[in-house]
Amino acid sequence: MTAIDARTSPSRTPAQPAATGLATPAEQLLRAAPAENFPVSPFVLPAAVRFHFNALYAFSRLVDNLGDEAAGDRLALLDRLSADLEVIWTGGQPELPVLRLLARTVRDCDLPAEPFQRLVEANRQDQRVTRYETFDDLVRYCTLSADPIGRMVLGVFGLATPDRVVLSDRVCTALQLAEHWQDVAEDLAAGRIYLPLEDLDTFGVTEADLRASVASPAVRHLMAFEVARARTVIDQGAPLVSMVPGRLRLALAGFVGGGRAALDAIRRADYDVLGGPPKATKPRVAEFALAALARSLAPGASAVAHTAAAVATATSAAGAWPGSGSGSGSTAHGGTAATSTQAGVPAAQSVLPEMGEVR
């Protein structure tokens, strides 16, 4: 297996093949983790787990860079990565330096293989699927691309209980949705649309509308709807903050606050995401993070969290997500993940009053 390049520049500079294949600078990936644009620095985490956090980050960046930037046959490279990854759980020594570092985390924290392989599968899907027919399809993608991260982090802390995991999945899915809503223009330039096609139809938005430099009223209404839906998902998962101790609580409050601040930035941009991703200021992120932390410390927060976990578990089992279709199955064809027609989408008018508000 040749080494695989994993450059870490936030500008996402295309990877360059080295003379002996593609190089994997593991130490560079680890150094980049604290510098990444996280809502909370990993340095707030206990020293005992900081290495593990950075190892998880290095692995996730390696997978993302392979799926987005690697030269050559990306599917073949991802398959080879998956095979080398599996060696960790069969008692062998992985060839890739990043995976050797990850092996220590897996052993020390007794982590299962599934979340790691799901991240690889998400990037395989990125090579095959560029459109999502329904919100349910997009949520299924998030179970591969986002939810595994939260499960890994809970596993590192020994806190991956079913009630925490179900809330973590909601938070991670919401953060992924917020990123997709911010990056509509950037994703479209790369040939991808994460906005559900059924929602484009509902609001009368075409792909040509998304290529404009300024959002039309229809696009703004669509984005208001999607922001409201993502906000509901993050609110469902936010009680997780009160279910974890110490510094992890601070870190999770930062992630929840960062997600809410990102959605708020879209709202403050009057739902125009076509000129580039609206970004939250650091003071706004801090404001939302402190609010999430304060809520977690309020009397009765633990009881609220356990109730939220029970509700999330029940709704997940029923396939009930905010504004999602009911009972839809997914098949991929023509570069699109296709499902049955939409059911139960909230009326567009229910989110329109938010437009132009400043809170």
Short mmCIF file of C-alpha atoms in Angstrom, two decimals:
data_model
loop_
_atom_site.label_atom_id
_atom_site.label_comp_id
_atom_site.label_asym_id
_atom_site.label_seq_id
_atom_site.Cartn_x
_atom_site.Cartn_y
_atom_site.Cartn_z
CA MET A 1 0.00 0.00 0.00
CA THR A 2 1.49 3.34 -0.98
CA ALA A 3 1.33 6.22 1.45
CA ILE A 4 -1.56 8.64 1.08
CA ASP A 5 -1.25 12.41 1.02
CA ALA A 6 -3.17 14.38 3.67
CA ARG A 7 -2.46 18.06 3.42
CA THR A 8 -4.11 20.15 6.12
CA SER A 9 -4.33 23.66 4.70
CA PRO A 10 -7.70 25.29 5.45
CA SER A 11 -7.62 26.62 1.89
CA ARG A 12 -7.87 22.99 0.76
CA THR A 13 -4.94 23.19 -1.66
CA PRO A 14 -5.06 20.18 -4.00
CA ALA A 15 -2.82 17.35 -2.89
CA GLN A 16 0.37 16.83 -4.86
CA PRO A 17 1.74 13.35 -5.53
CA ALA A 18 5.17 12.71 -4.08
CA ALA A 19 7.93 10.88 -5.90
CA THR A 20 7.19 7.62 -4.09
CA GLY A 21 3.42 7.92 -4.19
CA LEU A 22 1.40 10.11 -1.84
CA ALA A 23 3.02 11.07 1.45
CA THR A 24 1.22 11.16 4.81
CA PRO A 25 2.75 13.71 7.21
CA ALA A 26 1.17 12.41 10.43
CA GLU A 27 2.93 14.93 12.63
CA GLN A 28 1.71 17.77 10.41
CA LEU A 29 -1.86 16.56 10.83
CA LEU A 30 -1.48 16.40 14.59
CA ARG A 31 0.03 19.88 14.75
CA ALA A 32 -2.84 21.22 12.69
CA ALA A 33 -5.55 20.01 15.07
CA PRO A 34 -5.26 22.84 17.63
CA ALA A 35 -5.06 25.42 14.83
CA GLU A 36 -8.25 24.28 13.10
CA ASN A 37 -11.21 26.62 13.33
CA PHE A 38 -12.92 24.80 16.20
CA PRO A 39 -15.40 26.68 18.43
CA VAL A 40 -13.37 25.52 21.45
CA SER A 41 -9.65 24.83 21.49
CA PRO A 42 -8.74 21.20 22.15
CA PHE A 43 -6.46 22.60 24.86
CA VAL A 44 -9.52 22.90 27.11
CA LEU A 45 -9.58 19.09 27.13
CA PRO A 46 -7.69 17.13 29.79
CA ALA A 47 -4.09 16.40 28.83
CA ALA A 48 -4.77 12.68 29.19
CA VAL A 49 -7.20 12.72 26.27
CA ARG A 50 -5.71 15.50 24.14
CA PHE A 51 -3.53 13.07 22.19
CA HIS A 52 -6.58 10.94 21.44
CA PHE A 53 -8.58 13.98 20.33
CA ASN A 54 -5.79 15.00 17.98
CA ALA A 55 -5.47 11.46 16.64
CA LEU A 56 -9.19 11.44 15.83
CA TYR A 57 -8.82 14.80 14.13
CA ALA A 58 -5.83 13.62 12.10
CA PHE A 59 -7.73 10.56 10.90
CA SER A 60 -10.85 12.53 9.96
CA ARG A 61 -8.77 15.08 8.03
CA LEU A 62 -6.92 12.30 6.23
CA VAL A 63 -10.19 10.74 5.11
CA ASP A 64 -11.68 14.09 4.06
CA ASN A 65 -8.58 15.08 2.14
CA LEU A 66 -8.57 11.76 0.33
CA GLY A 67 -12.20 12.20 -0.65
CA ASP A 68 -11.86 15.84 -1.68
CA GLU A 69 -8.32 16.42 -2.90
CA ALA A 70 -6.31 13.29 -3.65
CA ALA A 71 -4.93 12.81 -7.13
CA GLY A 72 -5.84 9.62 -8.97
CA ASP A 73 -8.59 7.12 -8.26
CA ARG A 74 -10.08 8.33 -4.98
CA LEU A 75 -12.36 5.33 -4.56
CA ALA A 76 -9.39 2.99 -4.87
CA LEU A 77 -7.43 5.04 -2.35
CA LEU A 78 -10.35 5.01 0.08
CA ASP A 79 -10.64 1.23 -0.30
CA ARG A 80 -6.96 0.85 0.49
CA LEU A 81 -7.31 3.15 3.48
CA SER A 82 -10.27 1.09 4.72
CA ALA A 83 -8.26 -2.12 4.45
CA ASP A 84 -5.31 -0.63 6.33
CA LEU A 85 -7.70 0.75 8.96
CA GLU A 86 -9.20 -2.70 9.57
CA VAL A 87 -5.74 -3.98 10.51
CA ILE A 88 -6.01 -2.06 13.80
CA TRP A 89 -8.82 -4.37 14.99
CA THR A 90 -7.22 -7.58 13.74
CA GLY A 91 -4.07 -7.10 15.80
CA GLY A 92 -1.72 -6.06 13.01
CA GLN A 93 0.35 -2.94 12.38
CA PRO A 94 -1.18 -0.42 9.94
CA GLU A 95 1.09 0.88 7.23
CA LEU A 96 -0.07 4.50 7.33
CA PRO A 97 1.58 6.63 10.06
CA VAL A 98 -1.71 8.34 10.94
CA LEU A 99 -3.33 4.96 11.48
CA ARG A 100 -0.45 3.83 13.69
CA LEU A 101 -1.13 6.84 15.90
CA LEU A 102 -4.84 6.11 15.79
CA ALA A 103 -4.19 2.50 16.84
CA ARG A 104 -2.96 3.72 20.22
CA THR A 105 -6.21 5.63 20.74
CA VAL A 106 -8.30 2.65 19.66
CA ARG A 107 -6.45 0.36 22.08
CA ASP A 108 -6.39 2.77 25.02
CA CYS A 109 -10.08 3.71 24.68
CA ASP A 110 -11.43 0.39 23.35
CA LEU A 111 -13.11 2.05 20.37
CA PRO A 112 -15.10 0.02 17.81
CA ALA A 113 -14.29 0.03 14.10
CA GLU A 114 -17.72 1.08 12.85
CA PRO A 115 -17.51 4.89 13.31
CA PHE A 116 -14.15 5.01 11.54
CA GLN A 117 -15.33 2.91 8.61
CA ARG A 118 -18.46 5.06 8.35
CA LEU A 119 -16.31 8.13 7.74
CA VAL A 120 -14.56 6.30 4.93
CA GLU A 121 -17.92 5.26 3.50
CA ALA A 122 -19.14 8.88 3.61
CA ASN A 123 -16.25 9.87 1.38
CA ARG A 124 -16.96 6.98 -0.96
CA GLN A 125 -20.50 8.30 -1.22
CA ASP A 126 -19.15 11.76 -2.04
CA GLN A 127 -17.54 10.26 -5.14
CA ARG A 128 -20.82 8.75 -6.34
CA VAL A 129 -23.62 11.04 -5.13
CA THR A 130 -23.81 14.78 -5.78
CA ARG A 131 -27.50 15.44 -5.09
CA TYR A 132 -29.93 14.41 -2.33
CA GLU A 133 -33.58 14.05 -3.20
CA THR A 134 -35.02 14.37 0.31
CA PHE A 135 -34.07 15.55 3.77
CA ASP A 136 -34.18 11.93 4.92
CA ASP A 137 -31.48 11.12 2.36
CA LEU A 138 -29.32 13.94 3.65
CA VAL A 139 -29.76 12.80 7.26
CA ARG A 140 -28.67 9.30 6.24
CA TYR A 141 -25.55 10.82 4.72
CA CYS A 142 -24.90 12.66 8.01
CA THR A 143 -24.98 9.32 9.86
CA LEU A 144 -21.86 8.51 7.85
CA SER A 145 -20.16 11.90 7.58
CA ALA A 146 -20.89 13.58 10.93
CA ASP A 147 -22.39 11.36 13.63
CA PRO A 148 -19.31 9.09 13.89
CA ILE A 149 -17.21 12.00 15.17
CA GLY A 150 -19.38 12.50 18.22
CA ARG A 151 -19.44 8.78 18.91
CA MET A 152 -15.64 8.64 18.75
CA VAL A 153 -15.28 11.55 21.18
CA LEU A 154 -17.75 10.03 23.64
CA GLY A 155 -15.84 6.76 23.33
CA VAL A 156 -12.54 8.43 24.18
CA PHE A 157 -14.12 9.73 27.39
CA GLY A 158 -15.79 6.40 28.17
CA LEU A 159 -19.22 8.05 27.92
CA ALA A 160 -20.73 6.38 24.84
CA THR A 161 -23.97 5.30 26.52
CA PRO A 162 -27.09 4.93 24.33
CA ASP A 163 -28.79 8.03 25.75
CA ARG A 164 -25.73 10.19 25.15
CA VAL A 165 -25.11 8.74 21.69
CA VAL A 166 -28.59 9.56 20.41
CA LEU A 167 -28.22 13.20 21.48
CA SER A 168 -24.69 13.36 20.11
CA ASP A 169 -25.99 12.20 16.74
CA ARG A 170 -28.47 15.09 16.71
CA VAL A 171 -25.77 17.64 17.53
CA CYS A 172 -23.39 16.27 14.90
CA THR A 173 -26.07 16.10 12.22
CA ALA A 174 -27.08 19.69 12.98
CA LEU A 175 -23.48 20.89 12.74
CA GLN A 176 -23.14 19.15 9.37
CA LEU A 177 -26.37 20.76 8.16
CA ALA A 178 -25.19 24.19 9.30
CA GLU A 179 -21.96 23.71 7.36
CA HIS A 180 -23.85 22.65 4.24
CA TRP A 181 -26.17 25.67 4.48
CA GLN A 182 -23.19 28.03 4.85
CA ASP A 183 -21.30 26.45 1.95
CA VAL A 184 -24.02 26.32 -0.71
CA ALA A 185 -21.97 28.35 -3.21
CA GLU A 186 -18.71 26.54 -2.51
CA ASP A 187 -20.32 23.11 -2.78
CA LEU A 188 -22.08 24.05 -6.01
CA ALA A 189 -18.76 25.13 -7.50
CA ALA A 190 -17.50 21.63 -6.68
CA GLY A 191 -20.52 20.09 -8.41
CA ARG A 192 -22.49 19.21 -5.28
CA ILE A 193 -25.85 20.33 -3.90
CA TYR A 194 -26.74 19.30 -0.37
CA LEU A 195 -30.00 21.23 -0.23
CA PRO A 196 -32.70 18.56 -0.68
CA LEU A 197 -34.05 18.67 -4.22
CA GLU A 198 -37.60 18.27 -2.94
CA ASP A 199 -37.14 21.51 -1.00
CA LEU A 200 -35.88 23.32 -4.09
CA ASP A 201 -39.07 22.22 -5.82
CA THR A 202 -41.25 23.28 -2.89
CA PHE A 203 -39.80 26.80 -2.87
CA GLY A 204 -39.52 27.13 -6.64
CA VAL A 205 -35.72 27.30 -6.63
CA THR A 206 -33.63 26.07 -9.57
CA GLU A 207 -29.94 25.25 -9.76
CA ALA A 208 -29.56 28.39 -11.87
CA ASP A 209 -30.94 30.40 -8.94
CA LEU A 210 -28.21 28.94 -6.72
CA ARG A 211 -25.54 30.05 -9.20
CA ALA A 212 -26.56 33.71 -8.95
CA SER A 213 -24.34 36.16 -7.09
CA VAL A 214 -27.24 37.40 -4.94
CA ALA A 215 -30.00 35.25 -3.48
CA SER A 216 -33.50 35.71 -4.84
CA PRO A 217 -36.48 35.90 -2.46
CA ALA A 218 -37.22 32.24 -3.22
CA VAL A 219 -33.67 31.20 -2.27
CA ARG A 220 -33.86 33.25 0.94
CA HIS A 221 -37.15 31.62 1.86
CA LEU A 222 -35.64 28.19 1.20
CA MET A 223 -32.63 28.96 3.38
CA ALA A 224 -34.85 30.33 6.17
CA PHE A 225 -36.69 27.02 6.14
CA GLU A 226 -33.47 24.97 6.22
CA VAL A 227 -31.96 27.10 9.00
CA ALA A 228 -35.10 26.68 11.12
CA ARG A 229 -34.99 22.93 10.57
CA ALA A 230 -31.30 22.66 11.51
CA ARG A 231 -31.94 24.80 14.59
CA THR A 232 -34.61 22.34 15.70
CA VAL A 233 -32.19 19.43 15.31
CA ILE A 234 -29.45 21.12 17.34
CA ASP A 235 -31.97 22.05 20.02
CA GLN A 236 -32.95 18.38 20.24
CA GLY A 237 -29.33 17.37 20.88
CA ALA A 238 -28.21 20.29 23.06
CA PRO A 239 -29.24 18.68 26.39
CA LEU A 240 -26.23 16.40 25.88
CA VAL A 241 -24.10 19.22 27.31
CA SER A 242 -25.56 18.61 30.77
CA MET A 243 -24.88 14.86 30.54
CA VAL A 244 -21.08 15.09 30.38
CA PRO A 245 -18.65 16.30 33.04
CA GLY A 246 -15.95 18.90 33.37
CA ARG A 247 -13.98 20.07 30.39
CA LEU A 248 -15.88 17.95 27.92
CA ARG A 249 -18.99 19.88 28.95
CA LEU A 250 -17.17 23.11 28.11
CA ALA A 251 -16.06 21.71 24.75
CA LEU A 252 -19.54 20.46 23.85
CA ALA A 253 -21.08 23.79 24.85
CA GLY A 254 -18.63 25.33 22.40
CA PHE A 255 -19.69 23.02 19.59
CA VAL A 256 -23.40 23.58 20.26
CA GLY A 257 -22.78 27.31 20.51
CA GLY A 258 -20.73 27.26 17.33
CA GLY A 259 -23.53 25.53 15.44
CA ARG A 260 -26.14 27.96 16.69
CA ALA A 261 -23.88 30.90 15.88
CA ALA A 262 -23.36 29.59 12.33
CA LEU A 263 -27.11 29.37 11.79
CA ASP A 264 -27.53 32.81 13.32
CA ALA A 265 -24.91 34.18 10.91
CA ILE A 266 -27.00 32.96 7.98
CA ARG A 267 -30.05 34.65 9.49
CA ARG A 268 -28.12 37.89 9.98
CA ALA A 269 -27.07 37.73 6.33
CA ASP A 270 -30.81 37.75 5.52
CA TYR A 271 -30.41 34.15 4.34
CA ASP A 272 -28.18 35.07 1.38
CA VAL A 273 -25.47 32.41 1.22
CA LEU A 274 -24.62 32.76 -2.46
CA GLY A 275 -21.87 35.35 -2.10
CA GLY A 276 -19.90 33.11 0.22
CA PRO A 277 -20.43 31.47 3.58
CA PRO A 278 -21.79 33.80 6.29
CA LYS A 279 -19.44 33.52 9.26
CA ALA A 280 -20.17 34.04 12.94
CA THR A 281 -17.90 36.38 14.85
CA LYS A 282 -15.96 35.03 17.82
CA PRO A 283 -18.00 37.13 20.28
CA ARG A 284 -21.22 35.64 18.88
CA VAL A 285 -19.82 32.10 19.14
CA ALA A 286 -18.79 32.81 22.73
CA GLU A 287 -22.23 34.22 23.50
CA PHE A 288 -24.01 31.13 22.21
CA ALA A 289 -21.49 28.78 23.87
CA LEU A 290 -21.89 30.46 27.25
CA ALA A 291 -25.67 30.26 26.90
CA ALA A 292 -25.44 26.51 26.21
CA LEU A 293 -23.14 26.07 29.20
CA ALA A 294 -25.44 28.08 31.47
CA ARG A 295 -28.43 25.99 30.40
CA SER A 296 -26.53 22.82 31.24
CA LEU A 297 -25.91 24.08 34.78
CA ALA A 298 -29.50 25.12 35.45
CA PRO A 299 -31.56 23.20 38.04
CA GLY A 300 -33.30 20.26 36.44
CA ALA A 301 -31.02 20.21 33.39
CA SER A 302 -30.13 16.55 33.90
CA ALA A 303 -33.79 15.49 33.99
CA VAL A 304 -34.46 17.52 30.86
CA ALA A 305 -31.52 15.81 29.15
CA HIS A 306 -32.72 12.31 29.94
CA THR A 307 -36.21 13.20 28.70
CA ALA A 308 -34.70 14.63 25.50
CA ALA A 309 -32.68 11.45 25.00
CA ALA A 310 -35.79 9.31 25.39
CA VAL A 311 -37.69 11.46 22.89
CA ALA A 312 -34.79 11.45 20.41
CA THR A 313 -34.48 7.68 20.71
CA ALA A 314 -38.17 7.21 20.01
CA THR A 315 -38.27 9.63 17.09
CA SER A 316 -35.10 8.17 15.58
CA ALA A 317 -36.63 4.70 15.72
CA ALA A 318 -39.71 6.08 13.97
CA GLY A 319 -37.62 7.93 11.39
CA ALA A 320 -39.12 11.26 12.50
CA TRP A 321 -36.89 14.26 11.78
CA PRO A 322 -37.99 17.89 11.56
CA GLY A 323 -39.83 18.32 8.28
CA SER A 324 -38.75 14.94 6.96
CA GLY A 325 -40.74 12.57 4.83
CA SER A 326 -42.18 9.50 6.49
CA GLY A 327 -41.27 5.95 5.58
CA SER A 328 -39.08 6.86 2.63
CA GLY A 329 -36.44 4.50 1.38
CA SER A 330 -33.39 5.54 -0.60
CA THR A 331 -31.87 4.38 -3.83
CA ALA A 332 -29.08 6.07 -5.70
CA HIS A 333 -29.31 6.71 -9.42
CA GLY A 334 -27.93 9.27 -11.81
CA GLY A 335 -25.71 10.83 -9.14
CA THR A 336 -28.69 11.52 -6.89
CA ALA A 337 -29.88 9.77 -3.75
CA ALA A 338 -33.57 9.39 -4.55
CA THR A 339 -36.48 8.64 -2.24
CA SER A 340 -40.23 8.78 -2.21
CA THR A 341 -42.05 12.08 -2.26
CA GLN A 342 -42.02 14.50 0.63
CA ALA A 343 -44.51 14.24 3.47
CA GLY A 344 -45.06 16.48 6.45
CA VAL A 345 -42.82 19.40 5.42
CA PRO A 346 -43.76 22.50 7.45
CA ALA A 347 -45.38 25.25 5.45
CA ALA A 348 -42.93 27.76 4.02
CA GLN A 349 -44.82 30.58 5.68
CA SER A 350 -43.95 29.18 9.12
CA VAL A 351 -40.35 30.36 8.80
CA LEU A 352 -40.73 33.49 6.69
CA PRO A 353 -41.34 35.89 9.61
CA GLU A 354 -37.76 35.25 10.73
CA MET A 355 -36.37 36.93 7.64
CA GLY A 356 -34.77 40.28 8.33
CA GLU A 357 -35.13 39.96 12.09
CA VAL A 358 -32.19 40.96 14.26
CA ARG A 359 -32.01 39.53 17.72
#
